[in-house]
């Protein structure tokens, strides 16, 4: 049973499907919680004194971010009886670096979290390619079906994109204020990612095994 906890490979028989929009909401939700908790940190601390004891707004936001991440993974498991690989990696880093942030009262740890997560994603994707495993199929197989060459090309592009995001996070948190970094983490990184995804449509169209986003009865 233990080997069934992690989601099955793309196209595997019996793999439970999750609506792509719901999957996106589960992955984005903790980030939205983090942003609003940071912007309303003092009000939250006043309403819940126990959270106020954690420190300033960023520390309150970090604690709620950790809770939201665990809840999102729990909901995902409840729906599919498995855990998605990429959110597991992100969730583990959130919990580890969030705990260090709260324990040591050093915001550097939570600011470095996106660098570590994106670096890990890049390593996993590019490393998987080196061993002939285009792992991106685990993430997007529920949205569309590609041939092997398509998954390889898409995995390479995403691996390099995660390297870019890791470098970008380092530049932003080291050169700008905490509030700017938090806002950019949610409202800057997401548009960049969406734009990158849109540029992949020609590749998806060339290598798709069925009409993109075909709605099956």
C-alpha positions as a printed NumPy array, in Angstrom:
array([[  0.   ,   0.   ,   0.   ],
       [  2.809,   2.423,   0.824],
       [  3.935,   2.607,  -2.797],
       [  0.402,   3.772,  -3.746],
       [  0.561,   6.925,  -1.632],
       [  2.505,   8.748,  -4.347],
       [  0.444,   9.477,  -7.458],
       [  0.616,   6.911, -10.243],
       [  2.569,   7.575, -13.468],
       [  0.838,   9.364, -16.381],
       [ -1.722,   7.201, -18.196],
       [ -1.498,   4.484, -15.519],
       [ -4.701,   2.39 , -15.177],
       [ -6.83 ,   3.414, -12.21 ],
       [ -5.206,   6.816, -11.745],
       [ -7.79 ,   9.135, -10.212],
       [ -8.402,  12.372, -12.054],
       [ -8.734,  15.799, -10.443],
       [-10.274,  18.776, -12.199],
       [ -7.303,  20.874, -13.471],
       [ -8.836,  24.061, -12.036],
       [ -9.263,  22.442,  -8.611],
       [ -5.687,  21.146,  -8.765],
       [ -4.495,  24.669,  -9.626],
       [ -6.53 ,  26.143,  -6.73 ],
       [ -5.064,  23.652,  -4.253],
       [ -1.538,  24.557,  -5.331],
       [ -2.129,  28.334,  -5.458],
       [ -4.295,  28.567,  -2.323],
       [ -1.457,  28.474,   0.246],
       [  0.331,  31.3  ,  -1.624],
       [ -2.797,  33.469,  -1.493],
       [ -3.101,  32.755,   2.246],
       [  0.547,  33.767,   2.695],
       [  0.078,  37.061,   0.839],
       [ -3.064,  38.157,   2.675],
       [ -1.753,  37.023,   6.05 ],
       [  1.364,  39.133,   5.526],
       [ -0.658,  42.185,   4.456],
       [ -3.108,  41.768,   7.38 ],
       [ -0.616,  40.365,   9.851],
       [ -1.219,  42.894,  12.613],
       [ -4.998,  42.562,  12.445],
       [ -4.68 ,  38.759,  12.588],
       [ -2.283,  39.009,  15.537],
       [ -4.725,  41.301,  17.378],
       [ -7.598,  38.888,  16.738],
       [ -5.598,  35.775,  17.647],
       [ -3.027,  36.667,  20.343],
       [ -1.376,  33.239,  20.083],
       [ -0.372,  34.07 ,  16.511],
       [  0.857,  37.491,  17.624],
       [  3.356,  35.751,  19.889],
       [  5.072,  34.352,  16.791],
       [  6.424,  37.784,  15.83 ],
       [  5.694,  40.284,  13.038],
       [  3.368,  39.886,  10.032],
       [  5.824,  37.757,   8.051],
       [  6.056,  35.227,  10.869],
       [  2.262,  35.074,  11.226],
       [  1.997,  34.621,   7.464],
       [  4.628,  31.87 ,   7.556],
       [  2.699,  29.906,  10.19 ],
       [ -0.567,  30.17 ,   8.245],
       [  1.272,  29.295,   5.019],
       [  2.477,  26.072,   6.618],
       [ -1.039,  25.186,   7.806],
       [ -2.584,  25.99 ,   4.412],
       [  0.038,  23.849,   2.645],
       [ -0.685,  20.833,   4.853],
       [ -4.45 ,  21.332,   4.41 ],
       [ -4.086,  21.509,   0.607],
       [ -2.103,  18.258,   0.568],
       [ -4.726,  16.68 ,   2.832],
       [ -7.545,  17.686,   0.489],
       [ -5.599,  16.364,  -2.491],
       [ -5.108,  13.038,  -0.739],
       [ -8.796,  12.865,   0.243],
       [ -9.812,  13.343,  -3.401],
       [ -7.342,  10.965,  -5.043],
       [ -5.995,   8.744,  -2.238],
       [ -2.525,   9.769,  -3.407],
       [ -0.164,  12.715,  -3.055],
       [  1.137,  14.727,  -6.059],
       [  4.912,  14.663,  -6.356],
       [  5.639,  18.361,  -6.992],
       [  3.434,  19.734,  -4.147],
       [  5.016,  17.168,  -1.797],
       [  8.463,  18.596,  -2.539],
       [  7.177,  22.147,  -2.061],
       [  5.289,  21.184,   1.1  ],
       [  8.32 ,  19.563,   2.713],
       [ 10.448,  22.639,   2.038],
       [  7.667,  24.922,   3.348],
       [  7.45 ,  22.979,   6.606],
       [ 11.223,  22.754,   7.107],
       [ 12.039,  26.351,   6.224],
       [  8.879,  27.675,   7.881],
       [  9.834,  25.924,  11.125],
       [ 13.349,  27.367,  10.945],
       [ 11.896,  30.826,  10.28 ],
       [  9.628,  30.696,  13.347],
       [ 12.139,  28.987,  15.61 ],
       [ 15.083,  31.234,  14.838],
       [ 12.957,  34.338,  14.123],
       [ 14.935,  34.863,  10.931],
       [ 12.926,  35.794,   7.83 ],
       [ 15.823,  34.816,   5.554],
       [ 14.774,  31.153,   5.72 ],
       [ 11.259,  31.712,   4.361],
       [ 12.611,  34.104,   1.714],
       [ 15.003,  31.422,   0.511],
       [ 12.215,  28.831,   0.312],
       [ 11.217,  29.647,  -3.321],
       [ 14.874,  29.438,  -4.353],
       [ 15.213,  26.002,  -2.771],
       [ 11.865,  24.738,  -4.124],
       [ 12.505,  25.945,  -7.681],
       [ 16.049,  24.625,  -7.521],
       [ 14.752,  21.228,  -6.395],
       [ 12.125,  21.176,  -9.146],
       [ 14.784,  22.025, -11.724],
       [ 17.058,  19.302, -10.369],
       [ 14.253,  16.72 , -10.36 ],
       [ 13.059,  17.542, -13.879],
       [ 16.469,  17.908, -15.517],
       [ 17.869,  14.974, -13.558],
       [ 14.903,  12.85 , -14.594],
       [ 15.576,  13.722, -18.221],
       [ 19.187,  12.639, -17.814],
       [ 17.85 ,   9.186, -16.867],
       [ 15.251,   9.167, -19.629],
       [ 12.308,  10.032, -17.336],
       [ 10.245,  13.089, -18.423],
       [  8.656,  13.599, -15.002],
       [  6.507,  16.565, -16.002],
       [  3.893,  14.084, -17.176],
       [  3.065,  13.509, -13.503],
       [  2.036,  17.159, -13.178],
       [  0.121,  17.858, -16.386],
       [ -1.136,  14.446, -17.501],
       [ -4.612,  15.246, -16.144],
       [ -4.822,  18.333, -18.356],
       [ -3.522,  16.946, -21.668],
       [ -1.855,  13.934, -23.286],
       [  1.444,  14.224, -25.164],
       [  3.697,  11.818, -27.   ],
       [  7.061,  10.923, -25.455],
       [  8.967,  13.562, -27.417],
       [  6.495,  16.225, -26.311],
       [  6.911,  15.335, -22.635],
       [ 10.715,  15.402, -23.018],
       [ 10.726,  18.854, -24.616],
       [  8.2  ,  20.265, -22.154],
       [ 10.103,  18.835, -19.188],
       [ 13.348,  20.431, -20.434],
       [ 11.679,  23.821, -20.838],
       [ 10.109,  23.7  , -17.387],
       [ 13.367,  22.578, -15.82 ],
       [ 15.166,  25.608, -17.266],
       [ 12.261,  27.854, -16.274],
       [ 12.563,  26.725, -12.653],
       [ 16.263,  27.625, -12.763],
       [ 15.22 ,  31.112, -13.919],
       [ 12.648,  31.429, -11.098],
       [ 15.23 ,  30.397,  -8.494],
       [ 17.662,  33.068,  -9.7  ],
       [ 14.88 ,  35.665,  -9.908],
       [ 13.816,  35.019,  -6.3  ],
       [ 17.384,  35.486,  -5.091],
       [ 17.609,  38.836,  -6.89 ],
       [ 14.264,  40.11 ,  -5.568],
       [ 14.594,  39.179,  -1.895],
       [ 18.179,  40.391,  -1.655],
       [ 17.617,  43.728,  -3.411],
       [ 14.103,  44.793,  -2.33 ],
       [ 11.981,  45.138,   0.812],
       [ 10.108,  42.272,   2.468],
       [  6.699,  43.675,   1.441],
       [  7.852,  43.972,  -2.168],
       [  9.167,  40.404,  -2.095],
       [  5.87 ,  39.048,  -0.721],
       [  3.838,  40.939,  -3.336],
       [  6.154,  39.813,  -6.118],
       [  6.061,  36.204,  -4.892],
       [  2.284,  36.1  ,  -5.438],
       [  1.443,  38.745,  -8.052],
       [  4.718,  38.82 ,  -9.996],
       [  5.752,  35.182, -10.196],
       [  2.283,  33.975, -11.202],
       [  1.888,  36.234, -14.294],
       [  5.401,  35.274, -15.4  ],
       [  4.506,  31.603, -15.031],
       [  1.202,  32.021, -16.892],
       [  2.988,  33.83 , -19.734],
       [  5.547,  31.009, -19.916],
       [  2.744,  28.441, -20.057],
       [  1.007,  30.292, -22.898],
       [  4.205,  30.199, -24.943],
       [  4.16 ,  26.4  , -24.683],
       [  0.901,  26.008, -26.627],
       [  2.596,  25.54 , -30.034],
       [  4.627,  22.657, -28.583],
       [  1.528,  21.17 , -26.942],
       [ -0.405,  21.368, -30.202],
       [  2.378,  19.656, -32.182],
       [  2.756,  16.748, -29.753],
       [ -0.763,  16.299, -28.399],
       [ -2.275,  12.814, -28.721],
       [ -5.804,  14.215, -28.568],
       [ -7.499,  17.621, -28.915],
       [ -6.161,  19.923, -26.182],
       [ -8.384,  20.119, -23.104],
       [-10.908,  17.818, -24.774],
       [-13.918,  17.412, -22.532],
       [-14.847,  13.776, -22.292],
       [-18.392,  12.734, -21.522]])
